PDB file of C-alpha atoms in Angstrom:
ATOM      1  CA  MET A   1      78.761  66.462 100.516  1.00  0.00           C
ATOM      2  CA  ASN A   2      82.108  67.814  98.460  1.00  0.00           C
ATOM      3  CA  GLY A   3      82.647  71.054  97.969  1.00  0.00           C
ATOM      4  CA  LYS A   4      81.347  71.776  95.104  1.00  0.00           C
ATOM      5  CA  LYS A   5      78.183  71.054  96.324  1.00  0.00           C
ATOM      6  CA  ILE A   6      78.714  73.036  99.391  1.00  0.00           C
ATOM      7  CA  LEU A   7      79.816  75.649  97.197  1.00  0.00           C
ATOM      8  CA  ALA A   8      76.610  75.752  95.139  1.00  0.00           C
ATOM      9  CA  TRP A   9      74.768  75.894  98.801  1.00  0.00           C
ATOM     10  CA  PHE A  10      76.097  78.599  99.828  1.00  0.00           C
ATOM     11  CA  ALA A  11      75.626  80.393  96.756  1.00  0.00           C
ATOM     12  CA  PHE A  12      72.244  79.132  96.875  1.00  0.00           C
ATOM     13  CA  ALA A  13      71.321  80.229 100.636  1.00  0.00           C
ATOM     14  CA  ILE A  14      73.135  84.239  99.109  1.00  0.00           C
ATOM     15  CA  GLY A  15      70.730  84.171  96.495  1.00  0.00           C
ATOM     16  CA  SER A  16      67.672  83.427  98.807  1.00  0.00           C
ATOM     17  CA  VAL A  17      69.023  85.796 101.333  1.00  0.00           C
ATOM     18  CA  TYR A  18      69.220  88.497  98.611  1.00  0.00           C
ATOM     19  CA  PHE A  19      65.803  87.726  96.972  1.00  0.00           C
ATOM     20  CA  ILE A  20      63.591  86.770  99.873  1.00  0.00           C
ATOM     21  CA  PHE A  21      64.969  89.222 102.859  1.00  0.00           C
ATOM     22  CA  PRO A  22      63.655  92.519 101.130  1.00  0.00           C
ATOM     23  CA  LEU A  23      60.486  90.334 100.033  1.00  0.00           C
ATOM     24  CA  ILE A  24      59.777  89.754 104.278  1.00  0.00           C
ATOM     25  CA  ALA A  25      60.630  93.216 105.086  1.00  0.00           C
ATOM     26  CA  THR A  26      58.114  94.803 101.842  1.00  0.00           C
ATOM     27  CA  PHE A  27      55.542  92.532 103.252  1.00  0.00           C
ATOM     28  CA  GLU A  28      56.347  93.691 107.050  1.00  0.00           C
ATOM     29  CA  PHE A  29      55.877  97.059 106.298  1.00  0.00           C
ATOM     30  CA  SER A  30      53.045  97.081 104.921  1.00  0.00           C
ATOM     31  CA  LEU A  31      51.000  95.409 107.434  1.00  0.00           C
ATOM     32  CA  ARG A  32      51.915  98.231 110.223  1.00  0.00           C
ATOM     33  CA  MET A  33      49.561 100.561 108.543  1.00  0.00           C
ATOM     34  CA  ARG A  34      48.021 100.278 112.591  1.00  0.00           C
ATOM     35  CA  ARG A  35      49.832 100.949 115.055  1.00  0.00           C
ATOM     36  CA  GLY A  36      50.735  98.820 117.244  1.00  0.00           C
ATOM     37  CA  GLU A  37      49.629  95.744 115.419  1.00  0.00           C
ATOM     38  CA  TYR A  38      49.762  93.854 112.276  1.00  0.00           C
ATOM     39  CA  SER A  39      46.582  94.130 109.661  1.00  0.00           C
ATOM     40  CA  PHE A  40      45.731  94.409 105.935  1.00  0.00           C
ATOM     41  CA  ASP A  41      44.359  97.950 106.206  1.00  0.00           C
ATOM     42  CA  ALA A  42      47.031  98.747 103.461  1.00  0.00           C
ATOM     43  CA  TYR A  43      45.225  96.439 101.286  1.00  0.00           C
ATOM     44  CA  ARG A  44      41.780  97.049 102.084  1.00  0.00           C
ATOM     45  CA  SER A  45      42.568 100.913 101.345  1.00  0.00           C
ATOM     46  CA  VAL A  46      44.914  99.162  98.307  1.00  0.00           C
ATOM     47  CA  PHE A  47      41.253  97.286  96.896  1.00  0.00           C
ATOM     48  CA  ALA A  48      38.977 100.245  98.034  1.00  0.00           C
ATOM     49  CA  ASP A  49      40.667 103.475  95.580  1.00  0.00           C
ATOM     50  CA  VAL A  50      38.686 103.651  92.867  1.00  0.00           C
ATOM     51  CA  ASN A  51      42.061 104.801  90.731  1.00  0.00           C
ATOM     52  CA  PHE A  52      43.519 101.640  92.094  1.00  0.00           C
ATOM     53  CA  ARG A  53      40.516  99.465  89.970  1.00  0.00           C
ATOM     54  CA  GLU A  54      40.418 101.193  86.799  1.00  0.00           C
ATOM     55  CA  THR A  55      44.131 101.667  86.507  1.00  0.00           C
ATOM     56  CA  PHE A  56      44.629  98.167  87.187  1.00  0.00           C
ATOM     57  CA  SER A  57      41.323  96.941  84.630  1.00  0.00           C
ATOM     58  CA  TYR A  58      43.326  99.520  82.392  1.00  0.00           C
ATOM     59  CA  SER A  59      46.615  97.722  82.099  1.00  0.00           C
ATOM     60  CA  ILE A  60      44.807  94.358  81.956  1.00  0.00           C
ATOM     61  CA  LEU A  61      42.793  95.470  79.363  1.00  0.00           C
ATOM     62  CA  MET A  62      46.184  96.968  77.869  1.00  0.00           C
ATOM     63  CA  ALA A  63      48.231  93.363  77.735  1.00  0.00           C
ATOM     64  CA  VAL A  64      45.340  91.161  76.843  1.00  0.00           C
ATOM     65  CA  ILE A  65      44.851  93.970  73.199  1.00  0.00           C
ATOM     66  CA  THR A  66      49.155  93.098  73.455  1.00  0.00           C
ATOM     67  CA  ILE A  67      48.929  89.305  73.528  1.00  0.00           C
ATOM     68  CA  ILE A  68      46.056  89.391  70.764  1.00  0.00           C
ATOM     69  CA  VAL A  69      48.493  91.841  68.599  1.00  0.00           C
ATOM     70  CA  GLY A  70      51.751  89.923  68.993  1.00  0.00           C
ATOM     71  CA  MET A  71      50.201  86.602  68.863  1.00  0.00           C
ATOM     72  CA  LEU A  72      48.778  87.449  65.482  1.00  0.00           C
ATOM     73  CA  LEU A  73      51.729  88.982  64.618  1.00  0.00           C
ATOM     74  CA  VAL A  74      54.543  86.661  66.163  1.00  0.00           C
ATOM     75  CA  VAL A  75      53.563  83.261  65.361  1.00  0.00           C
ATOM     76  CA  PRO A  76      53.331  84.513  62.015  1.00  0.00           C
ATOM     77  CA  THR A  77      56.517  86.382  61.353  1.00  0.00           C
ATOM     78  CA  ALA A  78      57.956  82.753  62.932  1.00  0.00           C
ATOM     79  CA  TYR A  79      56.194  80.451  60.511  1.00  0.00           C
ATOM     80  CA  TRP A  80      56.739  82.578  57.675  1.00  0.00           C
ATOM     81  CA  VAL A  81      60.720  82.739  58.311  1.00  0.00           C
ATOM     82  CA  ARG A  82      61.118  78.597  59.317  1.00  0.00           C
ATOM     83  CA  LEU A  83      58.763  77.454  56.233  1.00  0.00           C
ATOM     84  CA  ARG A  84      60.087  79.715  53.424  1.00  0.00           C
ATOM     85  CA  LEU A  85      63.332  82.288  54.284  1.00  0.00           C
ATOM     86  CA  PRO A  86      64.801  80.558  56.574  1.00  0.00           C
ATOM     87  CA  GLN A  87      67.594  82.237  55.254  1.00  0.00           C
ATOM     88  CA  MET A  88      66.500  85.330  56.876  1.00  0.00           C
ATOM     89  CA  ARG A  89      66.446  84.104  60.709  1.00  0.00           C
ATOM     90  CA  PRO A  90      69.337  86.067  61.460  1.00  0.00           C
ATOM     91  CA  VAL A  91      68.148  88.924  60.979  1.00  0.00           C
ATOM     92  CA  VAL A  92      64.831  88.661  62.056  1.00  0.00           C
ATOM     93  CA  GLU A  93      66.271  87.361  65.596  1.00  0.00           C
ATOM     94  CA  PHE A  94      68.897  90.667  65.434  1.00  0.00           C
ATOM     95  CA  ILE A  95      65.636  92.971  64.952  1.00  0.00           C
ATOM     96  CA  THR A  96      63.250  91.776  67.409  1.00  0.00           C
ATOM     97  CA  LEU A  97      66.360  91.630  70.509  1.00  0.00           C
ATOM     98  CA  LEU A  98      66.943  95.734  69.737  1.00  0.00           C
ATOM     99  CA  PRO A  99      63.972  96.085  72.313  1.00  0.00           C
ATOM    100  CA  LEU A 100      66.677  94.615  74.822  1.00  0.00           C
ATOM    101  CA  VAL A 101      69.587  97.252  74.094  1.00  0.00           C
ATOM    102  CA  ILE A 102      67.142 100.178  73.472  1.00  0.00           C
ATOM    103  CA  PRO A 103      65.949 101.689  76.577  1.00  0.00           C
ATOM    104  CA  ALA A 104      62.450 102.129  76.416  1.00  0.00           C
ATOM    105  CA  ILE A 105      62.125 105.811  76.712  1.00  0.00           C
ATOM    106  CA  VAL A 106      64.598 106.407  73.669  1.00  0.00           C
ATOM    107  CA  ILE A 107      61.621 104.366  71.634  1.00  0.00           C
ATOM    108  CA  VAL A 108      58.671 106.413  73.569  1.00  0.00           C
ATOM    109  CA  PHE A 109      60.473 109.179  72.301  1.00  0.00           C
ATOM    110  CA  GLY A 110      60.832 108.073  68.773  1.00  0.00           C
ATOM    111  CA  TYR A 111      57.271 107.546  68.999  1.00  0.00           C
ATOM    112  CA  LEU A 112      56.168 110.735  69.811  1.00  0.00           C
ATOM    113  CA  ARG A 113      58.081 112.826  67.738  1.00  0.00           C
ATOM    114  CA  LEU A 114      56.754 110.703  64.427  1.00  0.00           C
ATOM    115  CA  TYR A 115      53.319 110.413  65.741  1.00  0.00           C
ATOM    116  CA  ASN A 116      51.927 113.275  67.468  1.00  0.00           C
ATOM    117  CA  SER A 117      49.307 115.212  66.351  1.00  0.00           C
ATOM    118  CA  SER A 118      50.677 117.155  63.697  1.00  0.00           C
ATOM    119  CA  SER A 119      52.460 113.808  61.926  1.00  0.00           C
ATOM    120  CA  PHE A 120      50.773 112.486  59.516  1.00  0.00           C
ATOM    121  CA  LEU A 121      50.113 109.176  61.301  1.00  0.00           C
ATOM    122  CA  PRO A 122      48.830 111.508  64.228  1.00  0.00           C
ATOM    123  CA  PHE A 123      47.861 108.431  66.594  1.00  0.00           C
ATOM    124  CA  THR A 124      48.697 110.852  70.488  1.00  0.00           C
ATOM    125  CA  GLY A 125      45.744 112.930  68.681  1.00  0.00           C
ATOM    126  CA  SER A 126      42.559 111.036  70.134  1.00  0.00           C
ATOM    127  CA  ALA A 127      42.661 108.555  73.291  1.00  0.00           C
ATOM    128  CA  ARG A 128      42.073 105.876  71.017  1.00  0.00           C
ATOM    129  CA  GLY A 129      44.901 106.641  69.173  1.00  0.00           C
ATOM    130  CA  THR A 130      47.144 106.991  72.292  1.00  0.00           C
ATOM    131  CA  ASP A 131      46.274 103.582  73.155  1.00  0.00           C
ATOM    132  CA  MET A 132      46.712 102.131  69.712  1.00  0.00           C
ATOM    133  CA  LEU A 133      49.985 103.657  69.974  1.00  0.00           C
ATOM    134  CA  LEU A 134      50.612 102.639  73.941  1.00  0.00           C
ATOM    135  CA  VAL A 135      49.828  98.857  72.979  1.00  0.00           C
ATOM    136  CA  PHE A 136      52.384  99.146  69.799  1.00  0.00           C
ATOM    137  CA  SER A 137      55.131 100.380  72.787  1.00  0.00           C
ATOM    138  CA  PHE A 138      54.059  97.131  75.096  1.00  0.00           C
ATOM    139  CA  MET A 139      53.876  94.411  72.161  1.00  0.00           C
ATOM    140  CA  THR A 140      57.682  96.003  70.953  1.00  0.00           C
ATOM    141  CA  LEU A 141      59.078  95.717  74.610  1.00  0.00           C
ATOM    142  CA  SER A 142      58.070  91.926  74.863  1.00  0.00           C
ATOM    143  CA  LEU A 143      58.753  91.354  71.402  1.00  0.00           C
ATOM    144  CA  PRO A 144      61.901  89.397  71.972  1.00  0.00           C
ATOM    145  CA  TYR A 145      60.295  87.139  74.593  1.00  0.00           C
ATOM    146  CA  MET A 146      57.356  85.926  72.517  1.00  0.00           C
ATOM    147  CA  TYR A 147      59.281  86.157  69.174  1.00  0.00           C
ATOM    148  CA  ARG A 148      61.475  83.487  71.036  1.00  0.00           C
ATOM    149  CA  SER A 149      59.160  81.866  72.750  1.00  0.00           C
ATOM    150  CA  VAL A 150      56.890  80.589  69.837  1.00  0.00           C
ATOM    151  CA  ASP A 151      59.882  79.937  67.990  1.00  0.00           C
ATOM    152  CA  THR A 152      61.067  77.206  70.549  1.00  0.00           C
ATOM    153  CA  SER A 153      57.438  75.274  69.931  1.00  0.00           C
ATOM    154  CA  MET A 154      57.865  75.360  66.551  1.00  0.00           C
ATOM    155  CA  ARG A 155      61.775  74.009  66.710  1.00  0.00           C
ATOM    156  CA  ALA A 156      59.698  70.961  68.098  1.00  0.00           C
ATOM    157  CA  ILE A 157      57.290  69.708  64.941  1.00  0.00           C
ATOM    158  CA  ASP A 158      58.027  69.742  61.485  1.00  0.00           C
ATOM    159  CA  VAL A 159      56.003  72.633  60.219  1.00  0.00           C
ATOM    160  CA  ARG A 160      57.600  71.633  56.384  1.00  0.00           C
ATOM    161  CA  VAL A 161      55.854  67.714  56.788  1.00  0.00           C
ATOM    162  CA  LEU A 162      52.628  69.303  58.715  1.00  0.00           C
ATOM    163  CA  THR A 163      51.899  72.622  56.201  1.00  0.00           C
ATOM    164  CA  GLU A 164      52.396  69.830  53.029  1.00  0.00           C
ATOM    165  CA  ALA A 165      50.252  67.204  54.410  1.00  0.00           C
ATOM    166  CA  ALA A 166      47.196  70.173  54.977  1.00  0.00           C
ATOM    167  CA  GLU A 167      47.741  71.288  51.347  1.00  0.00           C
ATOM    168  CA  SER A 168      47.726  67.945  50.390  1.00  0.00           C
ATOM    169  CA  LEU A 169      43.985  68.276  51.660  1.00  0.00           C
ATOM    170  CA  GLY A 170      42.773  70.774  50.164  1.00  0.00           C
ATOM    171  CA  ALA A 171      43.438  73.262  53.002  1.00  0.00           C
ATOM    172  CA  ASN A 172      44.502  77.074  52.590  1.00  0.00           C
ATOM    173  CA  VAL A 173      46.593  79.319  54.335  1.00  0.00           C
ATOM    174  CA  ARG A 174      44.330  80.477  56.944  1.00  0.00           C
ATOM    175  CA  THR A 175      43.357  76.869  57.556  1.00  0.00           C
ATOM    176  CA  ILE A 176      47.295  75.443  57.618  1.00  0.00           C
ATOM    177  CA  MET A 177      47.472  78.742  60.450  1.00  0.00           C
ATOM    178  CA  PHE A 178      44.530  78.463  63.033  1.00  0.00           C
ATOM    179  CA  GLN A 179      44.321  74.741  62.926  1.00  0.00           C
ATOM    180  CA  CYS A 180      47.396  73.145  62.419  1.00  0.00           C
ATOM    181  CA  ILE A 181      50.099  75.205  63.566  1.00  0.00           C
ATOM    182  CA  PHE A 182      48.786  77.936  66.331  1.00  0.00           C
ATOM    183  CA  PRO A 183      47.679  74.606  68.150  1.00  0.00           C
ATOM    184  CA  ASN A 184      51.253  73.281  67.944  1.00  0.00           C
ATOM    185  CA  VAL A 185      52.443  75.771  68.772  1.00  0.00           C
ATOM    186  CA  MET A 186      50.013  77.272  71.783  1.00  0.00           C
ATOM    187  CA  SER A 187      52.475  76.350  74.502  1.00  0.00           C
ATOM    188  CA  GLY A 188      55.467  79.398  73.586  1.00  0.00           C
ATOM    189  CA  VAL A 189      52.209  81.114  72.889  1.00  0.00           C
ATOM    190  CA  LEU A 190      51.027  81.175  76.466  1.00  0.00           C
ATOM    191  CA  SER A 191      54.340  81.641  77.570  1.00  0.00           C
ATOM    192  CA  GLY A 192      55.255  84.755  75.889  1.00  0.00           C
ATOM    193  CA  ALA A 193      51.810  85.716  76.943  1.00  0.00           C
ATOM    194  CA  PHE A 194      52.359  85.334  80.561  1.00  0.00           C
ATOM    195  CA  ILE A 195      55.852  87.534  80.190  1.00  0.00           C
ATOM    196  CA  THR A 196      54.359  89.967  78.409  1.00  0.00           C
ATOM    197  CA  PHE A 197      51.524  90.224  80.969  1.00  0.00           C
ATOM    198  CA  ALA A 198      53.807  90.647  83.680  1.00  0.00           C
ATOM    199  CA  ILE A 199      55.819  93.832  81.274  1.00  0.00           C
ATOM    200  CA  VAL A 200      52.419  95.668  81.059  1.00  0.00           C
ATOM    201  CA  ILE A 201      51.180  95.329  84.512  1.00  0.00           C
ATOM    202  CA  GLY A 202      54.705  96.849  85.507  1.00  0.00           C
ATOM    203  CA  GLU A 203      56.003  99.093  83.181  1.00  0.00           C
ATOM    204  CA  PHE A 204      56.068 102.924  84.183  1.00  0.00           C
ATOM    205  CA  THR A 205      58.202 104.838  81.476  1.00  0.00           C
ATOM    206  CA  MET A 206      55.527 104.581  78.348  1.00  0.00           C
ATOM    207  CA  PRO A 207      52.473 104.993  79.709  1.00  0.00           C
ATOM    208  CA  SER A 208      53.741 107.586  82.248  1.00  0.00           C
ATOM    209  CA  LEU A 209      55.079 109.669  79.238  1.00  0.00           C
ATOM    210  CA  LEU A 210      52.171 108.911  76.976  1.00  0.00           C
ATOM    211  CA  ASN A 211      50.170 109.980  79.429  1.00  0.00           C
ATOM    212  CA  ARG A 212      47.561 107.175  79.789  1.00  0.00           C
ATOM    213  CA  PRO A 213      46.183 105.603  83.291  1.00  0.00           C
ATOM    214  CA  ALA A 214      48.021 102.764  83.637  1.00  0.00           C
ATOM    215  CA  PHE A 215      48.872 100.856  86.979  1.00  0.00           C
ATOM    216  CA  GLY A 216      52.465 101.727  86.936  1.00  0.00           C
ATOM    217  CA  PRO A 217      52.264 105.129  86.794  1.00  0.00           C
ATOM    218  CA  TYR A 218      48.981 105.527  89.892  1.00  0.00           C
ATOM    219  CA  LEU A 219      52.401 102.663  91.478  1.00  0.00           C
ATOM    220  CA  GLN A 220      54.799 105.467  91.053  1.00  0.00           C
ATOM    221  CA  LEU A 221      52.364 108.555  92.259  1.00  0.00           C
ATOM    222  CA  ILE A 222      50.824 106.098  95.190  1.00  0.00           C
ATOM    223  CA  GLY A 223      54.567 106.015  96.963  1.00  0.00           C
ATOM    224  CA  ALA A 224      55.344 109.690  96.041  1.00  0.00           C
ATOM    225  CA  ASN A 225      52.177 110.232  98.687  1.00  0.00           C
ATOM    226  CA  LYS A 226      51.617 107.509 100.970  1.00  0.00           C
ATOM    227  CA  ALA A 227      53.906 105.113 103.235  1.00  0.00           C
ATOM    228  CA  TYR A 228      51.989 101.766 103.928  1.00  0.00           C
ATOM    229  CA  GLU A 229      50.068 101.469 100.241  1.00  0.00           C
ATOM    230  CA  PRO A 230      53.230 101.005  98.299  1.00  0.00           C
ATOM    231  CA  PRO A 231      54.519  97.778  99.870  1.00  0.00           C
ATOM    232  CA  ALA A 232      51.178  96.771  99.196  1.00  0.00           C
ATOM    233  CA  LEU A 233      50.903  97.215  95.247  1.00  0.00           C
ATOM    234  CA  ALA A 234      54.258  96.512  95.338  1.00  0.00           C
ATOM    235  CA  MET A 235      53.172  93.260  96.705  1.00  0.00           C
ATOM    236  CA  ILE A 236      50.365  92.756  94.980  1.00  0.00           C
ATOM    237  CA  ALA A 237      52.731  93.052  91.595  1.00  0.00           C
ATOM    238  CA  PHE A 238      55.000  90.878  92.899  1.00  0.00           C
ATOM    239  CA  LEU A 239      52.011  88.641  93.762  1.00  0.00           C
ATOM    240  CA  MET A 240      50.496  89.040  89.949  1.00  0.00           C
ATOM    241  CA  THR A 241      54.121  88.477  88.241  1.00  0.00           C
ATOM    242  CA  TRP A 242      54.528  85.032  90.176  1.00  0.00           C
ATOM    243  CA  ALA A 243      51.397  83.753  89.088  1.00  0.00           C
ATOM    244  CA  SER A 244      52.468  84.408  85.349  1.00  0.00           C
ATOM    245  CA  ILE A 245      55.355  82.634  86.039  1.00  0.00           C
ATOM    246  CA  GLY A 246      54.047  79.957  87.416  1.00  0.00           C
ATOM    247  CA  LEU A 247      51.780  79.345  84.773  1.00  0.00           C
ATOM    248  CA  ILE A 248      54.113  79.260  82.372  1.00  0.00           C
ATOM    249  CA  ASN A 249      55.379  76.024  84.318  1.00  0.00           C
ATOM    250  CA  LEU A 250      51.905  74.693  84.660  1.00  0.00           C
ATOM    251  CA  VAL A 251      51.597  75.178  80.624  1.00  0.00           C
ATOM    252  CA  SER A 252      54.870  73.682  80.414  1.00  0.00           C
ATOM    253  CA  ARG A 253      54.756  70.752  82.396  1.00  0.00           C
ATOM    254  CA  PHE A 254      51.077  69.555  80.438  1.00  0.00           C
ATOM    255  CA  GLN A 255      52.553  70.423  77.515  1.00  0.00           C
ATOM    256  CA  LYS A 256      55.586  67.851  78.406  1.00  0.00           C
ATOM    257  CA  VAL A 257      53.021  65.469  79.943  1.00  0.00           C
ATOM    258  CA  ALA A 258      51.037  65.702  76.345  1.00  0.00           C
ATOM    259  CA  ARG A 259      54.253  64.694  74.726  1.00  0.00           C
ATOM    260  CA  ALA A 260      54.933  62.070  76.575  1.00  0.00           C
ATOM    261  CA  ARG A 261      51.017  60.250  75.663  1.00  0.00           C
ATOM    262  CA  ALA A 262      51.478  60.908  72.430  1.00  0.00           C
TER     263      ALA A 262
END
């Protein structure tokens, strides 16, 4: 084994220790709720909590709505930029990267300033309006990942040829979009959807400042008042995030197999 391989394995070992040891410590502490022995009492307590079920269900619902709205916004935009406005692509990419450099707290304070109950669009004047504002907030946070996933998938197909072939057969814009473009970029859409799901489940700043019953604020509240339930909640959130990443890899592999067979 040469020096480069030894250095690579050493870096891998350091990274693994830095990542795995805290997880093991968190999981081990979450099992120590019962004095003198390991048990899953903390997990039972978490799943028995009505607030956990309500906040987790609320975050899942918000994630699903965010994914649907994000898909309907991002896929037509990426398609239109690639087909009709290629010169605007750097501008669109710059705009989609802005949520990475603007803190979430700045974005949500801007929303509160513009859309409070006394503004011309009083989203915060009702619970449903605040939910809509929260969906837009999550969509803004996930925009860099969703747009890049879709744009990368769109590079693998010839959008112009598909569009011209569909138009020559009499297809309208709606048919082209939902029967030609969406199926061909589905792997990118799903990758962006899973990342969006992970972001929404763990987000704290926006639902907290908008005073909505999401999972992130619930996790912070439990962490401030209990000892063993917070590590259990952290492990549940971690497993949800890694399940999303695993689904991304699974979808990518299926896509490669499908292309190889084609």
